[in-house]
Amino acid sequence: MPRTHLRRRRQTVFFRRIIPHDLRQRFGQREILRSLGQATPGEARRMAQRLWDGTETLFTLVRFNRSLTRADIARLAEQYLESESFKHDGLIATIGHYPELEDLPPSESAASEDEIGDSSAPAKGDPKGTLNDPAQWVSLYKIRLKGLKRDRSLNNFISVRDTAKDLAASNEIDLDSYPHANALCRALLDADITITQQKLTYLRDVVLPHHPLHKATRRRSTPAPISEPKTPAPTMLRGARQLFSESWETYGRDRVASGDWKASIERQARSTARLFVEICGDKPLGEYGPADATEFKRALLALPANYDKSTEWRTIQRRSGIRGLIEHCNGKPGIDRLKPQTFNRHLAALSGIWPWAQANEVVARGLPSIFDGLHVNLRRTRGRHHQARDERPMWDHAELAAVLSAPLFTGIRSRRSWKTVGPYVPRDERYWGILIGCHSGMRRGEIFQLRVRHVVQDAETGIWHFNLREKTLELKAEGSARWVPLHQNLLRLGLIEALVQGRRDNDLLLPEGEAGVEEADDLDDGDDAAYGSAFGKWFQRFKSEYGVRKDVVFHSFRHSVTTLLCNAGVQQEFVEELIGHESQARRSEMKRYNKGQTLMMLKEVIDRLVLPIDIERMVDAARAGEPRQAFRPSRLRCRGG
């Protein structure tokens, strides 16, 4: 291997390999550049030899496998080179050998600035700088590790943002989406932490015992271990004796007040805190340890997937608690367990309390978070023909026809007896919730937080539409803000007359949807806080009554609307605007139009949606049916005190 593949810039050594001309277009770059850190000359040559062999194997693989994409090649190169680097570090650590002092690079040697020579013999007169002392390197790596962990706990990605952009560009990843950018930055910080910990362990366990500056001292006496900076005693912290549940209440309020959380997110996170207390106990935050957090992870991943929805599981929880439910399910086959994605969501809610607790003197500054390292890495392997849209099924024609021809829309005996044919057409949140969902593709949470003022008639065009651009609405993402014109079927069925006319602007459009769960919930799991949660529980029973598949849910209306409109020949950008999917094409296309033009185009789009519905029969039933019963406010449960 030629020596020109090694370069030194200040204290850092780099491996550089020019990509052959016939492969440059496929790699999308001219060379491979890899940092070898603060490697000594001998160590750098050994690492470079392995990287040279790795790139040779990589080039051969790419030449004879034309099915690899550029993104595949970039990922493969990164993974291969990373694994080779770790293998080398592990090999050196296993051997337990470290070069003598003369083999270490001088701290300020002009001769080694550009290139590492073949010989590891030092030049005469080279100074032996203090950084040749491994103890100094231990101190530096400790400082670096502490900074990396602090950045990771605070989600401070400044140090890796540029690297993430470069890496994303080489892997053809779109970082315009905020969550994707942060996910990549977190992964880079995790990698830096891992590598730094490995090097620190190597220096402590391998280098120091054998290094000339320290082995004589170690033979005479074993020095006391380097002590970490002393943290304040718990009694010196203002909130040290505060229970976790008390700290969480203040933490949740602070996150909402600062704008980091919406109120709906805070209510969801409250359920996470309840689970943590039930599994790990309610005690001061500083008294928890990593074992508690690990136990929380183990317990959650052992829970049934629908532990908070299934009547059977909720009954066991009321009787025996979460731990009793876990014991009940242990060893039983055929039970779907909680998904790792759901655990990661719970972990994200919990992790944020640690930096907050340090800033508010609940735990000592510098104390490592007990939640570090618990994140479940999701490596989703898809089949060759599997696509993202296959993960959430849409309604098929027969299922839609069965549900939309149910007695609910033509006449039932009573609200309780919704399965039985009768004279009563309820036109309540169940009636309108289903119709709005399947005629618009709006999310359940979007529909059930609407107020009367959000149904607007445009003064210029006269088009009635749901205004989801108002700032007070709690939407899933920035791209969810949009105008959704009312489908002609909703207008014919009298939605404006039934829900808008004669009502106050601030009234909920579907007030029954605010009532939360239909019965008193002694689990207090926060489910009653979600918009339309009672409707969601009822809808699961309703659609099952008509033979709808288990994995087809209310959210599947969005996929059905999207698919039906695309099949009708509607441009993708207009479908995305109507549904609220963010994309570059949608942003660039919709900038060309004003509000009036946009509404007219979207109205034309939504009216091209054809569903298997007998609209004439439904209109006649609405006219002939008994009047809608007035909503009784006494049914409401208080929300949030």
XYZ file of C-alpha atoms in Angstrom:
641
model
C 0.000 0.000 0.000
C 1.557 3.373 -0.984
C 2.408 5.728 1.813
C 0.561 8.572 0.048
C -2.734 7.241 1.414
C -1.942 8.644 4.864
C -2.068 12.349 5.675
C -1.670 14.261 8.922
C -3.363 17.579 9.589
C -2.246 18.990 12.922
C -2.846 16.162 15.429
C -5.293 14.194 13.235
C -4.350 11.445 10.786
C -6.471 10.762 7.695
C -6.793 7.838 5.324
C -7.381 8.964 1.723
C -8.225 6.695 -1.198
C -8.979 7.916 -4.731
C -12.020 6.178 -6.251
C -11.294 4.575 -9.675
C -12.610 6.528 -12.676
C -15.124 3.868 -13.703
C -16.799 3.962 -10.271
C -16.881 7.682 -9.513
C -20.272 8.268 -11.096
C -21.825 5.467 -9.052
C -20.266 6.653 -5.793
C -21.091 10.273 -6.523
C -17.696 11.418 -5.225
C -14.014 11.403 -6.192
C -12.372 9.996 -3.071
C -12.907 8.285 0.274
C -11.568 10.223 3.255
C -11.527 8.704 6.723
C -10.219 10.183 9.976
C -7.965 7.901 12.027
C -7.967 10.250 15.002
C -4.777 10.752 17.015
C -3.141 7.577 15.722
C 0.583 6.950 16.128
C 2.609 6.195 12.966
C 2.646 2.443 13.522
C -0.999 2.321 14.530
C -2.005 4.485 11.553
C -0.246 2.176 9.091
C -2.023 -0.872 10.509
C -5.409 0.857 10.377
C -4.758 2.135 6.854
C -3.857 -1.352 5.641
C -7.214 -2.657 6.833
C -9.066 0.278 5.285
C -7.181 -0.282 2.011
C -8.286 -3.925 1.992
C -11.821 -2.848 2.808
C -12.032 -0.369 -0.046
C -10.603 -2.929 -2.468
C -13.364 -5.341 -1.465
C -15.914 -2.545 -1.774
C -14.769 -1.566 -5.276
C -14.946 -5.188 -6.409
C -18.433 -5.559 -4.988
C -19.707 -2.420 -6.721
C -18.183 -3.377 -10.079
C -19.979 -6.711 -10.146
C -23.277 -5.665 -8.556
C -24.933 -3.105 -10.765
C -28.211 -3.246 -8.820
C -26.791 -1.162 -5.953
C -28.000 2.439 -5.864
C -25.818 5.387 -4.919
C -27.473 5.546 -1.494
C -26.811 1.835 -0.966
C -23.148 2.299 -1.865
C -22.730 5.240 0.495
C -24.320 3.358 3.368
C -22.305 0.245 2.608
C -19.070 2.200 2.533
C -19.841 3.893 5.851
C -20.842 0.668 7.558
C -17.870 -1.274 6.223
C -15.279 1.325 7.125
C -16.874 1.815 10.548
C -16.807 -1.896 11.284
C -13.171 -2.165 10.198
C -12.234 0.703 12.460
C -13.946 -0.925 15.445
C -12.352 -4.289 14.652
C -8.930 -2.686 14.712
C -9.541 -0.934 18.013
C -10.744 -4.212 19.498
C -7.701 -6.052 18.183
C -5.231 -3.612 19.728
C -7.132 -3.690 23.028
C -7.008 -7.484 23.043
C -3.259 -7.578 22.401
C -2.733 -5.087 25.202
C 0.329 -3.558 23.561
C 1.038 0.115 23.171
C 4.055 1.707 21.445
C 6.907 2.964 23.492
C 7.264 6.678 24.191
C 9.542 7.064 21.163
C 6.778 5.743 18.895
C 4.293 8.403 19.971
C 3.894 11.414 17.651
C 5.587 14.568 18.893
C 3.050 17.182 19.910
C 4.543 19.844 17.617
C 6.537 18.273 14.826
C 6.637 20.165 11.551
C 8.065 17.122 9.814
C 4.901 15.082 10.478
C 2.413 17.806 9.591
C 1.685 16.620 6.062
C 2.590 12.973 6.009
C 3.438 10.052 8.260
C 6.646 8.404 7.260
C 7.286 4.708 6.924
C 9.540 4.655 9.954
C 8.222 5.160 13.439
C 11.659 6.235 14.733
C 11.506 9.807 16.031
C 13.533 12.562 14.445
C 16.387 13.856 16.510
C 15.465 16.775 18.682
C 11.733 16.170 18.484
C 10.116 17.563 21.625
C 8.230 15.209 23.867
C 5.114 17.328 24.400
C 2.803 16.894 27.363
C 0.147 15.325 25.113
C 2.457 12.337 24.762
C 1.356 11.530 28.323
C -1.681 9.204 28.103
C -3.003 10.651 31.359
C -3.435 13.970 29.550
C -5.361 12.207 26.789
C -7.578 10.563 29.423
C -8.467 14.006 30.781
C -9.198 15.328 27.287
C -11.435 12.376 26.417
C -13.302 12.768 29.735
C -14.047 16.389 28.918
C -15.112 15.477 25.391
C -17.342 12.631 26.594
C -19.018 14.860 29.160
C -19.702 17.506 26.486
C -21.100 14.962 24.047
C -23.459 13.498 26.651
C -24.620 16.964 27.640
C -25.331 17.838 24.000
C -27.191 14.548 23.562
C -29.377 15.037 26.632
C -30.245 18.622 25.601
C -30.676 17.749 21.906
C -27.969 20.273 21.071
C -26.920 19.318 17.553
C -24.739 22.299 16.606
C -21.512 20.285 16.684
C -22.794 17.632 14.261
C -25.226 19.618 12.105
C -22.747 20.214 9.267
C -21.584 16.603 9.357
C -25.206 15.453 9.212
C -25.861 17.611 6.170
C -22.814 16.246 4.377
C -23.716 12.674 5.289
C -27.339 13.160 4.236
C -26.309 14.644 0.925
C -24.036 11.685 0.189
C -26.846 9.281 1.122
C -29.512 11.207 -0.821
C -31.564 11.889 2.301
C -33.918 14.886 2.374
C -33.204 16.868 5.523
C -35.944 19.426 4.867
C -38.103 17.395 7.231
C -37.252 18.517 10.788
C -37.637 15.101 12.520
C -35.367 13.416 9.955
C -32.625 16.001 10.480
C -32.681 15.606 14.262
C -32.771 11.821 14.059
C -29.601 11.816 11.979
C -27.899 14.270 14.352
C -28.809 12.110 17.342
C -27.318 9.081 15.604
C -24.069 10.962 14.941
C -23.834 12.078 18.569
C -24.470 8.501 19.721
C -21.673 7.289 17.441
C -19.295 9.949 18.794
C -20.154 8.942 22.364
C -19.548 5.255 21.604
C -16.187 5.865 19.947
C -15.060 8.263 22.687
C -15.994 5.757 25.399
C -14.050 3.013 23.617
C -10.947 5.159 23.301
C -11.201 6.272 26.919
C -11.478 2.657 28.069
C -8.517 1.714 25.875
C -6.367 4.492 27.326
C -7.256 3.639 30.920
C -7.037 -0.150 30.717
C -4.316 -0.731 28.126
C -2.156 2.338 27.632
C -1.584 3.610 31.159
C -0.469 0.261 32.703
C 2.219 -0.238 29.999
C 3.318 3.285 29.232
C 6.891 4.243 30.300
C 5.702 7.376 32.096
C 3.374 5.409 34.365
C 4.346 1.759 34.651
C 7.246 2.497 37.071
C 4.950 4.491 39.300
C 2.369 1.710 39.174
C 4.981 -0.863 40.245
C 5.794 1.136 43.372
C 2.260 1.833 44.449
C -1.173 1.850 42.994
C -2.351 5.439 42.761
C -5.791 6.322 43.941
C -8.322 6.360 41.145
C -9.016 9.711 39.585
C -12.095 10.985 41.355
C -14.872 12.694 39.481
C -15.852 16.218 40.536
C -17.963 15.974 43.636
C -21.622 16.685 43.066
C -23.651 18.632 45.601
C -25.298 16.570 48.295
C -28.967 15.953 47.579
C -29.959 18.028 50.598
C -28.316 21.085 48.998
C -30.654 20.903 46.006
C -33.959 22.758 46.253
C -36.065 19.998 44.713
C -34.012 16.995 45.825
C -36.765 15.575 48.049
C -39.551 16.257 45.591
C -41.293 13.095 44.371
C -41.177 12.205 40.687
C -44.919 12.807 40.273
C -44.579 16.314 41.747
C -41.576 17.125 39.555
C -43.426 15.864 36.487
C -46.379 18.201 37.067
C -44.066 21.218 37.108
C -42.011 19.888 34.186
C -45.112 19.374 32.039
C -46.383 22.887 32.747
C -42.979 24.362 31.894
C -42.814 22.504 28.568
C -46.257 23.790 27.586
C -45.523 27.330 28.753
C -42.268 27.461 26.759
C -44.021 26.231 23.603
C -42.039 22.983 23.423
C -45.190 20.908 23.934
C -48.749 21.342 22.827
C -51.395 20.691 25.454
C -52.296 17.398 23.762
C -48.660 16.232 23.905
C -48.511 17.108 27.604
C -51.606 15.024 28.289
C -50.102 12.106 26.397
C -46.808 12.430 28.290
C -48.721 12.413 31.569
C -49.766 8.852 30.755
C -46.075 7.945 30.313
C -45.247 9.395 33.734
C -48.081 7.397 35.302
C -46.654 4.185 33.831
C -43.158 5.020 35.082
C -44.400 5.633 38.623
C -46.446 2.441 38.650
C -43.501 0.341 37.447
C -40.589 2.017 39.270
C -42.329 3.641 42.233
C -42.802 7.293 43.151
C -39.639 8.655 44.746
C -37.284 11.623 44.285
C -35.767 11.730 40.809
C -32.198 11.529 42.120
C -32.921 8.205 43.830
C -33.661 6.395 40.577
C -30.818 4.563 38.866
C -30.137 3.018 35.446
C -31.576 -0.270 36.743
C -34.953 1.442 37.253
C -34.947 2.763 33.703
C -33.970 -0.649 32.347
C -36.774 -2.258 34.333
C -39.201 0.285 32.851
C -38.064 -0.623 29.329
C -38.335 -4.355 30.018
C -41.820 -3.952 31.495
C -43.184 -1.802 28.666
C -41.931 -4.107 25.940
C -43.662 -6.990 27.762
C -47.059 -5.249 27.740
C -49.762 -6.246 25.251
C -49.946 -3.887 22.291
C -53.481 -2.747 23.145
C -53.104 -2.805 26.922
C -54.826 0.592 27.215
C -57.759 -0.222 24.876
C -58.714 -3.865 25.293
C -61.503 -4.436 27.803
C -59.808 -7.644 28.979
C -56.452 -5.986 29.659
C -58.008 -2.930 31.312
C -60.008 -5.166 33.644
C -56.826 -6.920 34.755
C -55.126 -3.540 35.270
C -57.940 -2.349 37.520
C -57.613 -5.517 39.579
C -53.831 -6.126 39.633
C -52.118 -3.077 38.108
C -49.584 -2.933 35.285
C -47.274 -5.485 36.885
C -50.170 -7.875 37.343
C -51.010 -7.513 33.650
C -47.399 -8.254 32.675
C -47.325 -11.372 34.870
C -50.657 -12.470 33.396
C -49.269 -12.235 29.839
C -45.836 -13.748 30.539
C -45.177 -16.883 28.535
C -48.478 -16.744 26.675
C -48.097 -17.095 22.897
C -50.202 -15.209 20.374
C -50.230 -11.893 22.271
C -49.013 -8.896 20.274
C -46.559 -6.939 22.407
C -45.982 -3.201 22.608
C -44.123 -1.976 19.529
C -40.575 -0.597 19.937
C -41.771 2.587 18.216
C -44.262 3.117 21.023
C -41.594 2.521 23.659
C -39.329 5.085 21.956
C -42.169 7.605 22.155
C -42.518 6.973 25.895
C -38.739 7.236 26.300
C -38.629 10.557 24.426
C -41.208 11.970 26.834
C -39.227 10.797 29.887
C -35.743 11.760 28.695
C -36.469 15.470 28.633
C -37.059 15.675 32.373
C -33.381 15.053 33.168
C -31.865 18.290 31.771
C -34.864 20.159 33.158
C -34.238 18.620 36.590
C -30.578 19.691 36.495
C -31.509 23.256 35.575
C -34.104 23.382 38.362
C -31.892 21.870 41.098
C -33.812 18.625 41.336
C -30.749 16.483 40.507
C -27.093 17.452 40.556
C -25.528 18.939 37.442
C -23.301 16.508 35.591
C -25.171 13.459 36.875
C -25.657 11.127 33.872
C -29.254 10.589 32.799
C -30.685 7.218 33.754
C -32.467 7.119 30.383
C -29.306 7.199 28.242
C -28.819 4.190 25.988
C -32.372 2.813 26.245
C -33.524 3.870 22.770
C -34.529 0.918 20.580
C -32.838 1.101 17.180
C -35.376 0.280 14.507
C -33.876 -1.508 11.534
C -36.801 -1.999 9.255
C -36.117 -4.524 6.522
C -38.588 -4.345 3.699
C -39.213 -6.863 0.988
C -38.348 -6.048 -2.564
C -41.924 -5.186 -3.490
C -42.944 -3.734 -0.120
C -43.766 -0.024 -0.074
C -44.540 2.444 2.694
C -48.212 2.707 1.724
C -48.633 -1.035 2.404
C -48.057 -0.502 6.127
C -51.484 1.094 6.702
C -54.305 -0.582 4.768
C -57.060 1.475 3.164
C -60.763 0.659 3.140
C -61.801 -1.550 0.276
C -65.014 -0.913 -1.677
C -67.067 -3.570 0.114
C -66.073 -2.340 3.585
C -66.903 1.270 2.767
C -70.248 0.269 1.251
C -71.147 -1.821 4.316
C -70.324 0.946 6.793
C -71.958 3.786 4.816
C -75.179 1.822 4.389
C -75.462 1.076 8.117
C -78.711 1.959 9.961
C -76.805 4.778 11.678
C -77.307 6.874 8.508
C -80.858 5.835 7.662
C -82.514 5.303 11.040
C -81.822 3.515 14.352
C -83.897 2.729 17.438
C -81.795 4.896 19.803
C -78.241 6.038 20.425
C -77.644 2.978 22.576
C -79.315 0.618 20.083
C -77.375 1.778 17.027
C -77.363 -1.748 15.552
C -81.166 -1.889 15.345
C -83.210 -0.241 12.575
C -85.609 2.459 13.798
C -86.945 5.958 13.112
C -84.179 7.969 14.787
C -81.432 9.548 12.638
C -78.989 10.811 15.296
C -76.903 13.300 13.277
C -74.560 13.513 16.280
C -70.762 13.182 16.524
C -70.930 9.557 15.369
C -72.986 10.397 12.293
C -70.981 13.464 11.244
C -67.598 12.174 12.431
C -67.690 9.229 10.014
C -69.067 11.298 7.129
C -66.534 14.113 7.531
C -63.669 11.620 7.849
C -64.472 9.629 4.710
C -65.318 12.756 2.653
C -62.213 14.762 3.594
C -59.394 12.499 4.824
C -59.006 14.669 7.935
C -57.524 13.099 11.054
C -59.809 12.265 13.966
C -57.950 14.731 16.190
C -58.413 17.481 13.587
C -62.156 16.896 13.241
C -62.989 16.737 16.942
C -61.187 19.905 17.955
C -62.959 22.034 15.333
C -65.212 24.816 16.537
C -68.046 26.496 14.680
C -65.772 29.349 13.599
C -63.542 26.880 11.751
C -66.288 26.202 9.179
C -65.997 29.241 6.918
C -67.620 30.476 3.722
C -65.121 32.323 1.537
C -66.425 35.804 0.702
C -64.883 35.809 -2.774
C -65.844 32.354 -4.027
C -68.698 31.366 -1.702
C -66.977 28.027 -1.007
C -67.600 26.469 2.410
C -64.427 24.969 3.882
C -62.812 23.765 7.094
C -60.164 26.317 8.062
C -57.269 24.325 9.530
C -54.908 27.285 9.264
C -56.034 28.957 12.461
C -53.188 29.193 14.971
C -55.214 27.885 17.924
C -55.578 24.395 16.426
C -53.257 21.644 17.634
C -52.084 19.968 14.428
C -49.680 17.085 13.924
C -47.182 18.982 11.768
C -46.626 22.334 10.126
C -47.801 20.938 6.786
C -51.157 19.975 8.325
C -52.344 23.596 8.199
C -54.646 23.822 5.166
C -58.111 24.569 3.786
C -60.420 21.602 3.215
C -63.524 22.430 1.132
C -66.731 20.628 2.119
C -67.637 17.764 -0.197
C -70.932 18.225 -2.073
C -72.391 15.248 -0.158
C -71.823 16.986 3.189
C -73.552 20.105 1.896
C -76.519 18.105 0.585
C -76.872 16.330 3.925
C -77.187 19.722 5.621
C -73.963 19.976 7.620
C -74.108 23.789 7.591
C -77.712 23.890 8.798
C -77.143 21.185 11.425
C -73.781 22.243 12.893
C -73.067 25.870 11.980
C -76.128 28.069 11.582
C -77.531 29.522 14.789
C -74.585 28.457 16.951
C -71.890 30.505 18.696
C -68.488 30.751 17.019
C -66.633 29.226 19.975
C -68.899 26.181 20.333
C -67.344 22.830 19.483
C -68.556 21.651 16.090
C -69.195 18.164 17.539
C -69.657 18.857 21.282
C -70.344 15.220 22.206
C -66.812 14.410 21.092
C -65.379 16.356 24.049
C -66.958 14.035 26.599
C -63.921 11.721 26.630
C -64.412 8.085 27.615
C -67.998 6.945 27.883
C -67.636 5.540 31.391
C -65.670 6.610 34.451
C -62.092 5.518 33.906
C -60.494 4.503 37.198
C -57.229 3.710 35.376
C -56.670 7.438 34.869
C -54.477 6.700 31.872
C -55.058 9.963 30.067
C -57.119 8.462 27.242
C -60.003 10.819 27.937
C -57.743 13.741 26.996
C -57.468 12.906 23.296
C -59.815 14.656 20.917
C -62.678 12.306 20.094
C -61.339 9.415 22.184
C -64.834 8.220 23.095
C -65.775 8.291 19.433
C -62.611 6.322 18.596
C -63.471 3.540 21.047
C -67.040 3.360 19.761
C -65.889 3.414 16.125
C -63.777 0.293 16.678
C -66.907 -1.579 17.783
C -69.003 -0.035 15.025
C -66.781 -0.986 12.080
C -66.206 -4.491 13.501
C -69.976 -5.015 13.447
C -69.875 -4.784 9.633
C -66.967 -7.148 9.032
C -64.231 -4.558 8.555
C -60.693 -5.876 8.960
C -59.046 -5.351 12.343
C -56.163 -3.252 10.991
C -58.491 -0.896 9.072
C -59.114 2.063 11.381
C -60.482 5.594 11.222
C -57.097 6.877 10.048
C -57.425 4.558 7.043
C -59.944 7.045 5.604
C -56.942 9.270 4.803
C -55.350 6.531 2.725
C -58.638 5.771 0.971
C -59.249 9.412 0.069
C -55.670 9.782 -1.193
C -55.845 6.630 -3.304
C -59.304 7.336 -4.754
C -58.353 10.887 -5.758
C -55.085 9.774 -7.360
C -56.985 7.054 -9.241
C -59.383 9.758 -10.453
C -56.461 11.542 -12.129
C -55.896 14.354 -9.593
C -52.374 15.826 -9.491
C -50.392 14.600 -6.509
C -49.601 18.151 -5.322
C -53.314 18.982 -4.988
C -54.030 15.730 -3.150
C -51.181 16.494 -0.725
C -52.557 19.999 -0.176
C -55.999 18.614 0.589
C -54.756 15.821 2.887
C -51.995 17.852 4.565
C -48.925 15.889 3.471
C -45.811 18.068 3.380
C -43.614 17.857 0.272
C -41.398 20.078 -1.855
C -43.714 19.638 -4.849
C -46.717 20.776 -2.821
C -44.951 23.876 -1.515
C -43.647 24.968 -4.902
C -46.956 24.323 -6.702
C -49.286 26.037 -4.220
C -47.188 29.215 -4.072
C -48.531 30.077 -7.515
C -52.124 30.596 -6.356
C -54.025 32.962 -4.088
C -56.643 31.800 -1.593
C -59.553 32.053 -4.012
C -57.818 30.094 -6.744
C -56.637 27.471 -4.245
C -60.128 26.974 -2.827
C -61.679 26.619 -6.289
C -59.110 24.012 -7.308
C -59.449 22.105 -4.026
C -63.244 22.203 -4.252
C -63.057 20.675 -7.709
C -60.639 18.037 -6.386
C -62.724 17.024 -3.349
C -65.898 16.722 -5.415
C -64.159 14.191 -7.664
C -64.094 11.828 -4.666
C -66.717 9.137 -5.321
C -67.747 6.846 -2.460
C -70.123 3.844 -2.427
C -72.885 5.827 -0.757
C -76.637 6.125 -1.448
C -76.786 9.866 -0.935
C -80.442 10.212 -1.982
C -81.552 7.668 0.615
C -79.466 9.356 3.301
C -80.895 12.790 2.445
C -84.453 11.456 2.608
C -83.722 9.727 5.916
C -82.280 12.932 7.383
C -85.450 14.840 6.434
C -87.912 12.180 7.632
C -86.067 11.102 10.781
C -86.774 12.387 14.267
C -84.981 15.643 15.139
C -81.510 15.615 16.621
C -81.586 15.496 20.401
C -80.096 18.477 22.144
C -76.667 17.971 23.648
C -76.716 17.887 27.437
C -73.662 19.619 28.994
C -74.081 17.548 32.167
C -72.596 14.571 30.309
C -69.277 16.335 30.079
C -66.414 15.403 32.341
C -64.027 18.097 33.457
C -60.785 18.184 31.500
C -57.572 19.184 33.183
C -59.314 20.307 36.383
